[in-house]
Tab-separated table of C-alpha atoms and ligand atoms in Angstrom:
chain	number	residue	atom	x	y	z
S	1	MET	CA	17.880	-4.614	12.462
S	2	ALA	CA	17.288	-1.659	15.187
S	3	TYR	CA	14.714	0.881	13.541
S	4	GLU	CA	13.875	4.051	15.187
S	5	THR	CA	11.111	5.280	13.086
S	6	ILE	CA	8.982	2.140	12.189
S	7	LEU	CA	8.301	-1.042	13.877
S	8	VAL	CA	8.995	-4.240	12.045
S	9	GLU	CA	7.316	-7.730	12.568
S	10	THR	CA	6.327	-10.868	10.756
S	11	ARG	CA	2.968	-12.673	11.053
S	12	GLY	CA	3.213	-15.861	9.258
S	13	LYS	CA	3.846	-15.079	5.748
S	14	VAL	CA	2.918	-11.515	6.065
S	15	GLY	CA	5.459	-8.558	6.956
S	16	LEU	CA	4.192	-5.890	8.794
S	17	VAL	CA	5.600	-2.281	8.874
S	18	THR	CA	4.202	0.033	11.321
S	19	LEU	CA	5.229	3.756	10.847
S	20	ASN	CA	6.125	4.902	14.437
S	21	ARG	CA	6.690	8.728	14.834
S	22	PRO	CA	3.550	9.345	17.106
S	23	GLN	CA	4.861	12.790	18.017
S	24	ALA	CA	4.766	14.071	14.639
S	25	LEU	CA	1.723	12.039	13.268
S	26	ASN	CA	4.050	9.848	11.550
S	27	ALA	CA	5.446	12.601	9.307
S	28	LEU	CA	7.581	11.001	6.902
S	29	ASN	CA	11.486	12.302	7.512
S	30	SER	CA	13.932	10.926	5.336
S	31	GLN	CA	15.185	8.779	8.426
S	32	LEU	CA	11.506	7.004	8.028
S	33	ILE	CA	11.650	6.702	4.340
S	34	GLY	CA	15.228	5.153	4.685
S	35	GLU	CA	14.255	2.773	7.296
S	36	LEU	CA	10.980	1.761	5.417
S	37	ASN	CA	13.246	0.918	2.342
S	38	GLN	CA	15.419	-0.928	4.367
S	39	ALA	CA	12.476	-2.961	5.918
S	40	LEU	CA	10.968	-3.532	2.514
S	41	ASP	CA	14.146	-4.602	1.033
S	42	ALA	CA	14.586	-7.437	4.147
S	43	PHE	CA	10.864	-8.613	3.189
S	44	GLU	CA	11.361	-8.895	-0.468
S	45	LYS	CA	14.572	-10.951	0.075
S	46	ASP	CA	13.125	-13.114	2.459
S	47	PRO	CA	11.532	-16.046	0.337
S	48	GLY	CA	9.184	-16.824	3.364
S	49	ILE	CA	7.302	-13.497	2.887
S	50	GLY	CA	4.058	-13.369	0.517
S	51	ALA	CA	2.797	-9.844	1.262
S	52	ILE	CA	3.527	-6.876	3.334
S	53	VAL	CA	1.155	-4.677	5.123
S	54	ILE	CA	2.017	-0.801	6.029
S	55	THR	CA	0.168	0.905	8.628
S	56	GLY	CA	0.367	3.860	10.809
S	57	SER	CA	-1.617	5.031	14.476
S	58	GLU	CA	-5.236	5.175	15.137
S	59	LYS	CA	-4.758	8.865	14.596
S	60	ALA	CA	-2.512	8.992	11.651
S	61	PHE	CA	-1.493	6.606	8.782
S	62	ALA	CA	1.133	9.483	8.023
S	63	ALA	CA	0.349	13.500	8.087
S	64	GLY	CA	2.530	13.967	4.848
S	65	ALA	CA	6.045	14.431	4.466
S	66	ASP	CA	7.942	16.225	7.646
S	67	ILE	CA	7.430	19.862	6.839
S	68	LYS	CA	9.912	20.943	9.505
S	69	GLU	CA	12.555	18.873	7.561
S	70	MET	CA	11.711	20.383	4.310
S	71	GLN	CA	10.955	23.853	5.398
S	72	SER	CA	14.581	25.500	4.681
S	73	LEU	CA	15.605	23.095	1.849
S	74	THR	CA	16.927	25.366	-1.312
S	75	TYR	CA	16.298	24.352	-4.794
S	76	PRO	CA	19.874	23.208	-5.491
S	77	GLU	CA	19.743	20.927	-2.442
S	78	THR	CA	16.607	19.348	-3.631
S	79	TYR	CA	17.979	19.012	-7.170
S	80	LEU	CA	21.565	17.733	-5.893
S	81	GLU	CA	20.019	15.363	-3.295
S	82	ASP	CA	17.467	14.394	-5.588
S	83	PHE	CA	14.888	14.968	-2.934
S	84	ILE	CA	11.763	12.357	-2.798
S	85	THR	CA	13.156	10.144	-5.411
S	86	SER	CA	14.025	7.347	-3.201
S	87	TRP	CA	10.420	7.172	-2.223
S	88	ASP	CA	9.967	5.661	-5.438
S	89	ARG	CA	11.558	2.438	-4.468
S	90	VAL	CA	8.281	1.760	-2.454
S	91	ALA	CA	6.334	1.909	-5.729
S	92	SER	CA	8.566	-0.475	-7.454
S	93	ARG	CA	8.500	-3.203	-5.231
S	94	ARG	CA	7.557	-6.429	-6.427
S	95	LYS	CA	5.631	-8.218	-3.679
S	96	PRO	CA	2.323	-6.959	-2.984
S	97	LEU	CA	1.991	-3.958	-0.563
S	98	ILE	CA	-1.254	-3.362	1.510
S	99	ALA	CA	-1.784	0.089	2.997
S	100	ALA	CA	-3.910	-0.145	6.307
S	101	VAL	CA	-5.083	3.538	6.594
S	102	ALA	CA	-6.695	5.004	9.765
S	103	GLY	CA	-6.693	8.739	10.482
S	104	PHE	CA	-4.791	11.000	8.363
S	105	ALA	CA	-3.149	10.046	5.159
S	106	LEU	CA	-2.216	13.535	3.802
S	107	GLY	CA	0.176	14.769	1.162
S	108	GLY	CA	3.331	12.348	1.109
S	109	GLY	CA	1.004	9.959	3.434
S	110	CYS	CA	-1.675	9.825	0.699
S	111	GLU	CA	1.142	9.367	-1.844
S	112	LEU	CA	3.027	6.486	0.107
S	113	ALA	CA	-0.795	4.808	0.402
S	114	MET	CA	-1.120	5.234	-3.280
S	115	MET	CA	2.084	3.593	-4.038
S	116	CYS	CA	0.637	0.472	-2.028
S	117	ASP	CA	-1.303	-2.041	-4.474
S	118	ILE	CA	-4.282	-2.168	-2.031
S	119	ILE	CA	-5.499	0.565	0.474
S	120	ILE	CA	-7.930	-0.918	2.879
S	121	ALA	CA	-9.383	2.154	5.062
S	122	ALA	CA	-10.811	2.392	8.579
S	123	ASP	CA	-13.880	4.494	8.722
S	124	THR	CA	-11.772	7.269	10.425
S	125	ALA	CA	-9.477	7.686	7.444
S	126	LYS	CA	-8.947	11.025	5.910
S	127	PHE	CA	-7.140	11.243	2.612
S	128	GLY	CA	-6.069	14.626	0.984
S	129	GLN	CA	-3.219	16.639	-0.683
S	130	PRO	CA	-2.966	19.812	1.211
S	131	GLU	CA	0.393	20.781	-0.041
S	132	ILE	CA	-1.166	23.540	-1.928
S	133	LYS	CA	-1.755	25.328	1.584
S	134	LEU	CA	2.024	25.177	2.107
S	135	GLY	CA	2.979	26.733	-1.162
S	136	VAL	CA	3.699	23.655	-2.799
S	137	MET	CA	2.115	20.781	-4.500
S	138	PRO	CA	2.278	16.898	-4.163
S	139	GLY	CA	5.786	15.736	-5.174
S	140	ALA	CA	5.644	12.114	-4.670
S	141	GLY	CA	3.526	10.993	-7.500
S	142	GLY	CA	0.218	12.615	-6.138
S	143	THR	CA	-0.773	14.722	-9.139
S	144	GLN	CA	-0.368	11.671	-11.340
S	145	ARG	CA	-1.533	8.655	-9.358
S	146	LEU	CA	-4.276	10.347	-7.370
S	147	THR	CA	-5.487	11.644	-11.042
S	148	ARG	CA	-5.293	8.158	-12.610
S	149	ILE	CA	-7.023	6.505	-9.804
S	150	ILE	CA	-10.013	8.921	-9.089
S	151	GLY	CA	-9.893	11.049	-12.139
S	152	LYS	CA	-9.227	14.646	-13.117
S	153	ALA	CA	-12.305	16.261	-11.909
S	154	LYS	CA	-11.970	14.975	-8.130
S	155	ALA	CA	-7.968	15.145	-8.265
S	156	MET	CA	-7.704	18.645	-9.497
S	157	GLU	CA	-10.179	19.626	-6.792
S	158	LEU	CA	-8.186	18.031	-3.987
S	159	CYS	CA	-5.000	19.179	-5.216
S	160	LEU	CA	-5.993	22.796	-5.704
S	161	THR	CA	-8.277	23.263	-2.645
S	162	GLY	CA	-6.342	20.851	-0.044
S	163	ARG	CA	-9.820	19.593	1.069
S	164	LEU	CA	-9.713	16.446	2.857
S	165	MET	CA	-11.798	13.371	1.642
S	166	GLY	CA	-13.543	10.737	4.286
S	167	ALA	CA	-13.257	7.099	3.727
S	168	GLU	CA	-16.800	6.603	2.390
S	169	GLU	CA	-16.135	9.267	-0.393
S	170	ALA	CA	-12.604	7.669	-0.888
S	171	GLU	CA	-14.250	4.312	-1.516
S	172	ARG	CA	-16.684	5.658	-3.874
S	173	ALA	CA	-14.062	7.515	-5.574
S	174	GLY	CA	-12.079	4.313	-6.102
S	175	LEU	CA	-9.147	5.073	-3.918
S	176	VAL	CA	-9.692	2.470	-1.451
S	177	ALA	CA	-10.546	-1.152	-1.871
S	178	ARG	CA	-12.728	-1.640	1.366
S	179	VAL	CA	-13.726	0.692	4.428
S	180	VAL	CA	-13.962	-1.415	7.570
S	181	PRO	CA	-14.564	-0.279	11.404
S	182	ALA	CA	-11.356	1.329	12.902
S	183	ALA	CA	-11.172	-1.480	15.349
S	184	GLU	CA	-11.009	-3.963	12.718
S	185	LEU	CA	-8.357	-2.546	10.512
S	186	LEU	CA	-5.331	-4.067	11.090
S	187	GLU	CA	-6.891	-7.754	11.425
S	188	ASP	CA	-8.660	-7.163	8.365
S	189	ALA	CA	-5.630	-6.009	6.373
S	190	LEU	CA	-3.529	-8.665	7.899
S	191	LYS	CA	-6.221	-11.385	6.937
S	192	THR	CA	-5.958	-9.947	3.258
S	193	ALA	CA	-2.559	-9.956	3.315
S	194	ALA	CA	-2.271	-13.497	4.556
S	195	THR	CA	-4.986	-14.764	1.877
S	196	ILE	CA	-2.544	-13.432	-0.675
S	197	ALA	CA	0.511	-14.769	0.735
S	198	ASP	CA	-1.127	-18.188	0.573
S	199	MET	CA	-1.377	-17.889	-3.206
S	200	SER	CA	1.616	-18.832	-5.403
S	201	LEU	CA	3.997	-15.906	-4.891
S	202	PRO	CA	5.336	-15.681	-8.764
S	203	ILE	CA	1.813	-15.918	-9.761
S	204	VAL	CA	0.891	-13.238	-7.539
S	205	MET	CA	3.939	-10.901	-8.333
S	206	MET	CA	2.901	-11.481	-12.225
S	207	ALA	CA	-0.606	-10.349	-11.816
S	208	LYS	CA	0.636	-7.410	-9.906
S	209	GLU	CA	2.911	-6.466	-12.400
S	210	SER	CA	0.173	-6.899	-15.246
S	211	ILE	CA	-2.306	-4.967	-13.434
S	212	ASN	CA	0.246	-2.303	-13.009
S	213	ARG	CA	0.931	-2.041	-16.741
S	214	ALA	CA	-2.553	-1.023	-17.245
S	215	TYR	CA	-1.359	2.095	-16.002
S	216	GLU	CA	1.626	2.493	-18.125
S	217	THR	CA	0.600	1.671	-21.591
S	218	THR	CA	-2.114	1.056	-24.325
S	219	LEU	CA	-4.854	-1.524	-23.812
S	220	ALA	CA	-3.530	-3.636	-26.931
S	221	GLU	CA	-0.084	-3.334	-25.386
S	222	GLY	CA	-1.495	-4.258	-21.830
S	223	ILE	CA	-3.497	-7.305	-23.608
S	224	ARG	CA	-0.382	-8.606	-25.316
S	225	PHE	CA	1.883	-8.383	-22.198
S	226	GLU	CA	-0.944	-10.148	-20.094
S	227	ARG	CA	-1.111	-12.842	-22.600
S	228	ARG	CA	2.587	-13.665	-22.624
S	229	LEU	CA	2.543	-13.887	-18.786
S	230	PHE	CA	-0.762	-15.939	-18.866
S	231	HIS	CA	1.074	-18.573	-21.182
S	232	ALA	CA	4.243	-18.287	-19.223
S	233	MET	CA	2.149	-19.473	-16.049
S	234	PHE	CA	1.649	-22.869	-17.708
S	235	ALA	CA	5.331	-23.445	-17.055
S	236	THR	CA	5.059	-23.303	-13.490
S	237	ALA	CA	4.563	-26.291	-10.860
S	238	ASP	CA	1.857	-24.086	-9.267
S	239	GLN	CA	-0.386	-23.833	-12.014
S	240	LYS	CA	-0.198	-27.663	-12.298
S	241	GLU	CA	-1.008	-27.849	-8.328
S	242	GLY	CA	-3.816	-25.158	-8.559
S	243	MET	CA	-5.566	-26.857	-11.342
S	244	ALA	CA	-5.032	-30.553	-9.801
S	245	ALA	CA	-6.372	-29.078	-6.423
S	246	PHE	CA	-9.474	-28.075	-7.949
S	247	VAL	CA	-10.007	-31.175	-9.763
S	248	ASP	CA	-9.154	-33.333	-6.760
S	249	LYS	CA	-11.403	-30.918	-4.520
S	250	ARG	CA	-8.620	-30.067	-2.130
S	251	LYS	CA	-6.862	-26.865	-1.117
S	252	ALA	CA	-4.148	-26.030	-3.126
S	253	ASP	CA	-0.497	-26.179	-1.681
S	254	PHE	CA	1.435	-23.827	-3.627
S	255	LYS	CA	5.265	-24.119	-3.720
S	256	ASN	CA	6.345	-20.645	-5.279
S	257	ARG	CA	7.756	-22.602	-8.366
C	1	HXC	C1	5.978	17.716	10.534
C	1	HXC	C2	3.963	17.381	11.622
C	1	HXC	C3	3.332	17.189	10.160
C	1	HXC	C4	4.171	17.246	9.133
C	1	HXC	C5	1.853	17.099	11.934
C	1	HXC	N1	3.040	17.216	12.519
C	1	HXC	N2	1.983	16.856	10.666
C	1	HXC	N3	5.136	17.672	11.397
C	1	HXC	N4	5.546	17.332	9.240
C	1	HXC	N5	3.465	16.879	7.932
C	1	HXC	C6	3.313	17.517	13.839
C	1	HXC	C7	2.840	18.778	14.284
C	1	HXC	O1	3.777	19.931	14.108
C	1	HXC	C8	2.602	18.651	15.709
C	1	HXC	O2	4.180	18.601	16.391
C	1	HXC	C9	2.274	17.258	16.040
C	1	HXC	O3	2.595	16.471	14.714
C	1	HXC	C10	0.756	17.120	15.975
C	1	HXC	O4	0.009	17.759	15.067
C	1	HXC	P1	-0.969	18.817	15.488
C	1	HXC	O5	-1.121	19.683	14.191
C	1	HXC	O6	-0.856	19.537	16.650
C	1	HXC	O7	-2.337	17.764	15.296
C	1	HXC	P2	-3.790	18.124	14.820
C	1	HXC	O8	-4.189	19.536	15.569
C	1	HXC	O9	-4.783	17.073	15.551
C	1	HXC	O10	-3.931	18.308	13.506
C	1	HXC	C11	-3.461	17.287	12.443
C	1	HXC	C12	-3.270	17.552	11.193
C	1	HXC	C13	-2.191	18.767	11.149
C	1	HXC	C14	-4.568	18.301	10.628
C	1	HXC	C15	-2.880	16.333	10.238
C	1	HXC	O11	-1.147	18.051	11.906
C	1	HXC	C16	-1.817	19.094	9.695
C	1	HXC	O12	-2.206	19.769	9.303
C	1	HXC	N6	-0.447	18.504	9.361
C	1	HXC	C17	0.236	18.919	8.156
C	1	HXC	C18	-0.675	18.273	6.979
C	1	HXC	C19	0.136	18.511	5.842
C	1	HXC	O13	0.005	19.893	5.330
C	1	HXC	N7	0.821	17.592	4.915
C	1	HXC	C20	1.312	17.709	3.719
C	1	HXC	C21	2.821	17.687	4.009
C	1	HXC	S1	3.462	18.437	2.580
C	1	HXC	P3	4.343	19.762	17.461
C	1	HXC	O14	5.811	19.774	17.877
C	1	HXC	O15	3.579	21.219	17.260
C	1	HXC	O16	3.298	18.769	18.685
C	1	HXC	C22	3.812	17.089	1.955
C	1	HXC	C23	4.585	17.039	0.506
C	1	HXC	C24	4.484	15.854	-0.317
C	1	HXC	O17	3.707	15.856	2.082
C	1	HXC	C25	5.538	16.054	-1.517
C	1	HXC	C26	6.891	15.071	-1.410
C	1	HXC	C27	6.715	13.942	-0.370
């Protein structure tokens, strides 16, 4: 598959997508989102892939939705084309997604990172929702995901002022899992992804689904959902293998069944 706005590779059991519009700091235009979704479709279908890393450049993960593409859109066009809704397909992926973020992750770039399951940040990362300065607000989940992740006070301040937040602050706020030196970002994210990809894929997918439930439902419902999936895991060969490997003092060899 020939892509123009992204680079796609596999590293063992890990799929790697590099956003690649350097001239526009990886601004997310409709072509890029379309290609990203195609690449993710292919990785999701590939039984050999257990985790996916999305990254950008040293300077920018992504500086937002493409302002030049959006500039002249009219309301009927946004409504008829259901502008932005195709981005949601990134958030509904079932395999784990890791965002490896260096430099700017602004507007739609921050929203794209938040659609991933884990954000690993370089110490150079800068997160923000500066849409307010353009006369709009976040439109790809920013007002919702950021608020749930870092809380109302900080989300409100970031979205209403457009202030950018550095990697350390983002880690303290709970937005990023870990901050690493910029030179080690990709290696670290790939290693994390490889660790996940070595686990049982169906069990990883169930754990992801269960954690995401915590955002969507009450505690009692979430606990019930978790319990149902937890019980179901005892029907898998991988549960037998994982526990037998512990007892035998060897590394588990999961077969994804
Ligand atoms: C289109 C963009 C862009 C964007 C940067 N560029 N961000 N093009 N859309 N979001 C382009 C610039 O126009 C410029 O192209 C080139 O990339 C380099 O950018 P510079 O501004 O020259 O770089 P620098 O001075 O280093 O400043 C970096 C920056 C700044 C602080 C990140 O580019 C910036 O403020 N960008 C916009 C950030 C933003 O507002 N994001 C939110 C977008 S709205 P030329 O051709 O001039 O060289 C959004 C809505 C989400 O995301 C809701 C729906 C998803």
